[in-house]
CSV table of C-alpha atoms in Angstrom, one decimal:
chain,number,residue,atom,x,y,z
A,1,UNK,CA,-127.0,111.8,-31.9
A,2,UNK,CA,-128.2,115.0,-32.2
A,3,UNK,CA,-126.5,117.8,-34.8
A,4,UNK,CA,-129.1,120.7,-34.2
A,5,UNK,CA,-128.2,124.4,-35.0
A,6,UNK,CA,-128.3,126.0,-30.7
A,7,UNK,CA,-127.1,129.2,-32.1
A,8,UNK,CA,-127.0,131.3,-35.5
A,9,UNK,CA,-125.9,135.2,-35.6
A,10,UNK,CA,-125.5,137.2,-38.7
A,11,UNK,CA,-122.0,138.8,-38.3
A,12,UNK,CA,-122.1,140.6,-41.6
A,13,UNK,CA,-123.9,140.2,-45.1
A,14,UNK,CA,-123.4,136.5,-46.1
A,15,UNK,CA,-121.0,135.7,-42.9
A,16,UNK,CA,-122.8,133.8,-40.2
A,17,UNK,CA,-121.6,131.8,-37.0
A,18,UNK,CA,-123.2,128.5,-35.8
A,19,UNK,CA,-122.9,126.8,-32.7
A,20,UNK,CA,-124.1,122.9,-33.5
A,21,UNK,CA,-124.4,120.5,-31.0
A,22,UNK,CA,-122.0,117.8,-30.7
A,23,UNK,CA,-120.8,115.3,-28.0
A,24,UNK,CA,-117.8,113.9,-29.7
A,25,UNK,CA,-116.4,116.7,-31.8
A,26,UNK,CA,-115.5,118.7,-28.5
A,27,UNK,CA,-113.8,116.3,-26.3
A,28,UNK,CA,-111.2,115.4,-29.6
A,29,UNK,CA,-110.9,118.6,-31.6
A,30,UNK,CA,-107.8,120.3,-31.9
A,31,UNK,CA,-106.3,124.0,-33.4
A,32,UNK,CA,-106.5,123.5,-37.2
A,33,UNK,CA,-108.9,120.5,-37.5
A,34,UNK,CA,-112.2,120.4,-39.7
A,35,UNK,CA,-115.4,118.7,-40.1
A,36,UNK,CA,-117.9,118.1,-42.5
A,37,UNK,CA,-121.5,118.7,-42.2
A,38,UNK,CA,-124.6,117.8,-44.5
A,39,UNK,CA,-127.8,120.0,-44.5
A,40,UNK,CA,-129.5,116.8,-45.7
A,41,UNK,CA,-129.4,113.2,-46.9
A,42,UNK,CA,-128.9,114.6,-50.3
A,43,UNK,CA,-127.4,117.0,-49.4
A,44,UNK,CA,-123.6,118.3,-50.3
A,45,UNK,CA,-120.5,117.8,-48.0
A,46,UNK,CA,-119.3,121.1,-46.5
A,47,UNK,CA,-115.2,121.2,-45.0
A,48,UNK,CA,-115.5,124.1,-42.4
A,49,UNK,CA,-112.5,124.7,-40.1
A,50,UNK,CA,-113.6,124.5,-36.2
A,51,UNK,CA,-113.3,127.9,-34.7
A,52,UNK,CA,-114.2,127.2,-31.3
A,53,UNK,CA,-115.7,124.1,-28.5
A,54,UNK,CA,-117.1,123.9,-25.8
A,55,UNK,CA,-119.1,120.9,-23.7
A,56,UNK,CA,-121.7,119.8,-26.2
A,57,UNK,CA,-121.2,122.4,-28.8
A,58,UNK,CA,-118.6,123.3,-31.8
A,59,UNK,CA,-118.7,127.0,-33.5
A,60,UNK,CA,-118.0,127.0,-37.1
A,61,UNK,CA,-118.5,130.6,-39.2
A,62,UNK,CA,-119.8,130.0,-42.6
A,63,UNK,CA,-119.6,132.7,-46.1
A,64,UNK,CA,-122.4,132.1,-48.6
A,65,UNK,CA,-120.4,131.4,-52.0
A,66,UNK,CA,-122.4,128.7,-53.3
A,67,UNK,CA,-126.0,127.3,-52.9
A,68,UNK,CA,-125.0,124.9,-50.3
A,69,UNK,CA,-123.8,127.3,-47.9
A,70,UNK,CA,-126.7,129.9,-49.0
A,71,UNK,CA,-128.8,127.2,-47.9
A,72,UNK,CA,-127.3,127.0,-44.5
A,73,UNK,CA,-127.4,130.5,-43.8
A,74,UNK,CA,-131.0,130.0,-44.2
A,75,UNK,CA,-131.9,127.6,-41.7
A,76,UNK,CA,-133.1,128.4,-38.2
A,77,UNK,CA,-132.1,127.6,-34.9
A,78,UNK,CA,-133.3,124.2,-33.9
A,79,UNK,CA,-133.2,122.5,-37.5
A,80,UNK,CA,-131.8,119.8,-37.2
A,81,UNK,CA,-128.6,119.0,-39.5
A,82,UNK,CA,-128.4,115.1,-41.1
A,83,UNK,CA,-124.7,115.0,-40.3
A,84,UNK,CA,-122.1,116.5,-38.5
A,85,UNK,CA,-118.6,114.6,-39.0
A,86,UNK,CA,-115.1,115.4,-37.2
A,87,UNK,CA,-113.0,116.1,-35.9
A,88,UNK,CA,-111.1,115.7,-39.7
A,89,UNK,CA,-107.5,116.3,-40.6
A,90,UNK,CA,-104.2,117.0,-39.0
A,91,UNK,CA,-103.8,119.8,-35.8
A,92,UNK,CA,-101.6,122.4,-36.3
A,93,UNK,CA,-98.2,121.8,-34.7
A,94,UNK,CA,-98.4,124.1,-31.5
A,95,UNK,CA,-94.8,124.7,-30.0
A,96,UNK,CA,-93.0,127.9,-28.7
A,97,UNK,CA,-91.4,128.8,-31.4
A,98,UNK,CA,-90.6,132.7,-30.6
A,99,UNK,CA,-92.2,135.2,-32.4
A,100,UNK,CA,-94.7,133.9,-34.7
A,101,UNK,CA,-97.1,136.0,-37.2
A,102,UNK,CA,-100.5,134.7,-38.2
A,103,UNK,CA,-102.6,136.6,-41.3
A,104,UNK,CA,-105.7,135.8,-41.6
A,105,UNK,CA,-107.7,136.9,-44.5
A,106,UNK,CA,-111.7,137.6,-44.8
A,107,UNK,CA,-113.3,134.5,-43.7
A,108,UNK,CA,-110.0,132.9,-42.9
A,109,UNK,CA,-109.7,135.5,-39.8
A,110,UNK,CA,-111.9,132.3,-38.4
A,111,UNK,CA,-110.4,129.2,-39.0
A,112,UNK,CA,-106.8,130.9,-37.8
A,113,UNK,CA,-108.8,131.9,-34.1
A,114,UNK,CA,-107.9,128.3,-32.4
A,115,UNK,CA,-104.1,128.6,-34.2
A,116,UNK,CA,-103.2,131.5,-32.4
A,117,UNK,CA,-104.7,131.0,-29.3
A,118,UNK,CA,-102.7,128.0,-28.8
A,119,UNK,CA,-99.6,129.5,-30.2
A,120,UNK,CA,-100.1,132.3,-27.7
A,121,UNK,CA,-100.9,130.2,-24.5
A,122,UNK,CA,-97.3,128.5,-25.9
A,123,UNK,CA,-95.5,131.1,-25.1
A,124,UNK,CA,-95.1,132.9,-28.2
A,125,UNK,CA,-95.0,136.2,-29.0
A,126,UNK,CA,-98.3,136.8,-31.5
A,127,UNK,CA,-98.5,139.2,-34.1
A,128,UNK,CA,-101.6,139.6,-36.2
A,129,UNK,CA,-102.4,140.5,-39.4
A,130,UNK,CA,-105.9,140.7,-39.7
A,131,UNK,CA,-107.3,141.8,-43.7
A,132,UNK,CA,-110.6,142.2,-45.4
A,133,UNK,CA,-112.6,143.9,-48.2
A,134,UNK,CA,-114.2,146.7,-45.7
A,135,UNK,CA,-114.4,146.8,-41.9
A,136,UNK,CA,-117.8,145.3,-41.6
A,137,UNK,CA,-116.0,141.9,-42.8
A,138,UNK,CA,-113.1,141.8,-40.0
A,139,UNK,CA,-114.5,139.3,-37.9
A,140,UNK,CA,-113.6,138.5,-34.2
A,141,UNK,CA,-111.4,141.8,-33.5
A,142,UNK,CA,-111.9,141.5,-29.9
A,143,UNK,CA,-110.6,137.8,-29.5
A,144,UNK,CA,-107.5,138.8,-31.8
A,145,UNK,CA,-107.0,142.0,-29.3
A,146,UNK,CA,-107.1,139.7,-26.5
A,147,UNK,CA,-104.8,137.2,-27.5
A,148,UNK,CA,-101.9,139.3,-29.8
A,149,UNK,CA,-99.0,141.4,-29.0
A,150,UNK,CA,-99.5,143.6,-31.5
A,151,UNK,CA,-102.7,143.5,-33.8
A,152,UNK,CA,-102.5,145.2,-37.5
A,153,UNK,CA,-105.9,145.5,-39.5
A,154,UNK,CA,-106.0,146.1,-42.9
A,155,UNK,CA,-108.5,146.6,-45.7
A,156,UNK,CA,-109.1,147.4,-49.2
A,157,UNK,CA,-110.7,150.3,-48.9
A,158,UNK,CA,-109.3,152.0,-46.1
A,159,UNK,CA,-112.2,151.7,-43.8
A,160,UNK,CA,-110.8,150.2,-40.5
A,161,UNK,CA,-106.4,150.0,-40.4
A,162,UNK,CA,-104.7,150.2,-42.9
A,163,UNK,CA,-105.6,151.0,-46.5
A,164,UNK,CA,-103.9,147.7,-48.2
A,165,UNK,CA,-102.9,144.0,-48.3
A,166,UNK,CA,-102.3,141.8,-46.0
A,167,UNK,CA,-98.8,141.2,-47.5
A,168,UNK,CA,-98.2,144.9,-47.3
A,169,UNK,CA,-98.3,144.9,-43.5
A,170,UNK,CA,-96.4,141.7,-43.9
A,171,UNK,CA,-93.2,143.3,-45.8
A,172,UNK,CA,-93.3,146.0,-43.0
A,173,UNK,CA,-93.1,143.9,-40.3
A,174,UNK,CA,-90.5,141.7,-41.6
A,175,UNK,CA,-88.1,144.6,-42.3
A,176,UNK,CA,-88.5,145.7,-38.8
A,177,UNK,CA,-88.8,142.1,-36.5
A,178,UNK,CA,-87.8,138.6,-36.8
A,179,UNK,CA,-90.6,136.1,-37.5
A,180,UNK,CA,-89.7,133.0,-36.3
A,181,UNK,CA,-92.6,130.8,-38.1
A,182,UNK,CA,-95.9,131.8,-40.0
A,183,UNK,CA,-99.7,130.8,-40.5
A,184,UNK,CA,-101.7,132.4,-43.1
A,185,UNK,CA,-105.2,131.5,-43.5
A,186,UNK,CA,-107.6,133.1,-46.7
A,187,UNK,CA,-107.9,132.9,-50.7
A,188,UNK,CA,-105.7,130.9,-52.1
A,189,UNK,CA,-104.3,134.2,-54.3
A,190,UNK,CA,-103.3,135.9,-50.5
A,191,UNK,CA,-101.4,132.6,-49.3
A,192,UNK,CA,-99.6,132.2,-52.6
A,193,UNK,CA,-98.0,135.5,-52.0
A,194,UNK,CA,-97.6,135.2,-48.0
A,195,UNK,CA,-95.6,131.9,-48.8
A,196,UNK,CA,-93.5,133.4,-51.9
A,197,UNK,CA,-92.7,136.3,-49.1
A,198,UNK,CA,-91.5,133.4,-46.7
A,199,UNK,CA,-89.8,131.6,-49.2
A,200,UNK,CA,-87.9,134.6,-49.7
A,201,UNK,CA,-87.1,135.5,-46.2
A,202,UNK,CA,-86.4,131.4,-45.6
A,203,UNK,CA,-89.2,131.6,-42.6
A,204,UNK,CA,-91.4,128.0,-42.3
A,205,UNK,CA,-95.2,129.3,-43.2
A,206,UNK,CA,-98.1,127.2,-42.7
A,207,UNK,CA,-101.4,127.3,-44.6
A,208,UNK,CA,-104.7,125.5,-44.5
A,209,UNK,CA,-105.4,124.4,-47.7
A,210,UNK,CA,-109.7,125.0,-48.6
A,211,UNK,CA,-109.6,122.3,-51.5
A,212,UNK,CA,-112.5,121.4,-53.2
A,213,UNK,CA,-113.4,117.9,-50.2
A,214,UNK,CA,-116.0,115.0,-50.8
A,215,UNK,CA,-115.7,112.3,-48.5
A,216,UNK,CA,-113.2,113.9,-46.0
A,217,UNK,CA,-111.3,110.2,-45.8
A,218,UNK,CA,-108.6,110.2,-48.5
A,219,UNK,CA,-110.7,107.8,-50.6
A,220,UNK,CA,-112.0,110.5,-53.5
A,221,UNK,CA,-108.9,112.2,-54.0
A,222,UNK,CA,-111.0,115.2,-54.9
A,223,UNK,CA,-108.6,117.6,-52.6
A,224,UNK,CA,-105.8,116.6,-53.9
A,225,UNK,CA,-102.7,119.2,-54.0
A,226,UNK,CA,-99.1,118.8,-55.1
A,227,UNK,CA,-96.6,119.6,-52.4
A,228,UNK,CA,-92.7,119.5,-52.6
A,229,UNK,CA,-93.9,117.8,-56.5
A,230,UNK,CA,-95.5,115.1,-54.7
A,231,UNK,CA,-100.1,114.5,-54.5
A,232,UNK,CA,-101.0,115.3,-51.0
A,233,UNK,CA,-104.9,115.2,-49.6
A,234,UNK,CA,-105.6,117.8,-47.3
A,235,UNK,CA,-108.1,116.2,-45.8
A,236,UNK,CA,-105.8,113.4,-44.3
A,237,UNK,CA,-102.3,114.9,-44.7
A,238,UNK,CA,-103.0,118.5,-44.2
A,239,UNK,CA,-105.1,120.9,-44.2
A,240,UNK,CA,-102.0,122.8,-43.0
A,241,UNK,CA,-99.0,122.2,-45.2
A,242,UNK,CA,-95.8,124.9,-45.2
A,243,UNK,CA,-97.1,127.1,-48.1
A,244,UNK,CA,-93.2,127.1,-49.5
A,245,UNK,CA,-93.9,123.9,-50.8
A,246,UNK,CA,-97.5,124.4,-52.5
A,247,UNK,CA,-98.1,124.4,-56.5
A,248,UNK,CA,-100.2,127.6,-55.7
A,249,UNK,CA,-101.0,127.9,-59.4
A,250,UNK,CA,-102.0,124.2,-60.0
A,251,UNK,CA,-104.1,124.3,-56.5
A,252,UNK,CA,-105.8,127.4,-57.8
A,253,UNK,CA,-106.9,126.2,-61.0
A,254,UNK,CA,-108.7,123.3,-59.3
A,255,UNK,CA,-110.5,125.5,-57.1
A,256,UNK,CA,-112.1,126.9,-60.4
A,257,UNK,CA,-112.7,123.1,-62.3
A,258,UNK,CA,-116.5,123.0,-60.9
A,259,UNK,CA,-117.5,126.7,-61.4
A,260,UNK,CA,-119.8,126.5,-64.4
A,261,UNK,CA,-121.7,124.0,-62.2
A,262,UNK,CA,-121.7,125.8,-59.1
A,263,UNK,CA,-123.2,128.9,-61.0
A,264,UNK,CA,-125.9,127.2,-62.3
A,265,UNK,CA,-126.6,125.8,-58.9
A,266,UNK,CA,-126.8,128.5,-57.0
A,267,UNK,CA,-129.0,130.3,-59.9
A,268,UNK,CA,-131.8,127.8,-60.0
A,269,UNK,CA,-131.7,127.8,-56.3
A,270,UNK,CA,-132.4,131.7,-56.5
A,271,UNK,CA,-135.2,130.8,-58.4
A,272,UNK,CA,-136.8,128.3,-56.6
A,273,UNK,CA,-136.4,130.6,-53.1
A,274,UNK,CA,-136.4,133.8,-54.3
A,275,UNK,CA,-134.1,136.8,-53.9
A,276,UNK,CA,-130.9,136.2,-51.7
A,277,UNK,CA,-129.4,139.6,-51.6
A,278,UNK,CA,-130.8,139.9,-47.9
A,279,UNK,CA,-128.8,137.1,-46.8
């Protein structure tokens, strides 16, 4: 079965969108589900949200962090990936619910794409909150535009929207409309406030957990979470999981238990390959 790269496109430095070929993954994916991919045989596992499918093909969008991920961004159409493994985890739980917000921050603008689609061909009523560091990192504008009722962009420095947060826009919104249900999709930091926001406000909020993922089975228990002050895997009971319920600051400070490692990593791979900045 073939797992070959058909398409790569730089979107923005270290932001890159893949199209990899795949029979199964298309005909059984649904909004909010993963897979798993290995450059290699040695290689390390990499969780990436499906953005898009079509017949044959899955689109994922990758953000070099680490030297896995730089590694991918490297490769060139036609390689040839050793595995490509979904689709993983739970869908999101598509129903017209009324007016629904979705906030999607940096990289997490992609994973939330097939959300609000479907929550918009539902019959919703789709406000977006799109955030990011600078304009050139607000990915997918023109699928948001197509698919919201009303689209709000902000960034840090001012230089596309809004100068501000994402929970800024947020706080506006919700003194003006009623928000039915949310999804927010980013760094962990940016949900944990979303969700205290909703817990607040007493409005349901969904977020896709990005937990450090091994085996993508339940087996490991390496993404573990507590939720509602009970261990949850992401990979098998989530990714989404109302962000209400989330020990945000426990789930954080596993995202950092590797670091040290992943440093050096990604330092003696800049050695061995050279400068990455270009990337």
């Amino acid at each position: 079965m073939s797992h070959k790269i058909l398409a790569k496109r730089r979107l923005s430095p270290r932001l890159y969108e893949f199209w990899l070929a795949s029979e199964t993954i298309p005909k059984y994916a649904k909004p909010g589900q993963f897979l798993i991919i290995r450059i290699d045989k040695k290689g390390e596992r990499i969780p990436l949200t499906i953005v898009e499918t079509s017949q044959g093909k899955v689109k994922i969008i990758v953000k070099c962090i680490g030297k896995s991920t730089f590694q991918l961004a490297m490769l060139d159409e036609g390689t040839e990936l050793a595995e490509v493994v979904g689709p993983l985890g739970n869908s999101s739980d598509i129903r017209d619910y009324g007016h629904v917000c979705v906030i999607g921050g940096g990289v997490g603008i992609a994973p939330l794409l097939p959300t609000a689609r479907a929550l918009s061909a539902a019959g919703n009523t789709v406000t977006s909150i799109l955030g990011a560091a600078s304009s050139e990192q607000l990915i997918l504008l023109e699928e948001f535009e197509e698919l919201s009722d009303d689209l709000i962009l902000m960034t840090d420095d001012g230089s596309a929207g809004k100068k501000g947060l994402v929970t800024d826009a947020l706080e506006s919104l919700l003194e003006e409309k009623k928000v039915d249900q949310l999804w927010a999709i980013g760094p962990a930091v940016m949900m944990k406030f979303v969700s205290a926001i909703a817990a607040d406000r007493d409005i349901p909020c969904w977020v896709s957990l990005n937990t450090i993922m091994v085996d993508g089975t339940g087996m490991c228990g390496a993404c573990r979470a507590e939720v509602n002050g009970e261990i949850r895997f992401a990979c098998v009971d989530g990714p989404e999981f109302d962000g209400r319920n989330v020990n945000w600051n426990e789930l954080i400070k596993r995202q950092f238990q590797y670091a040290d490692l992943e440093s050096a990593a990604l330092k003696r791979f800049e050695e061995e390959v050279g400068d990455l900045s270009w990337v």
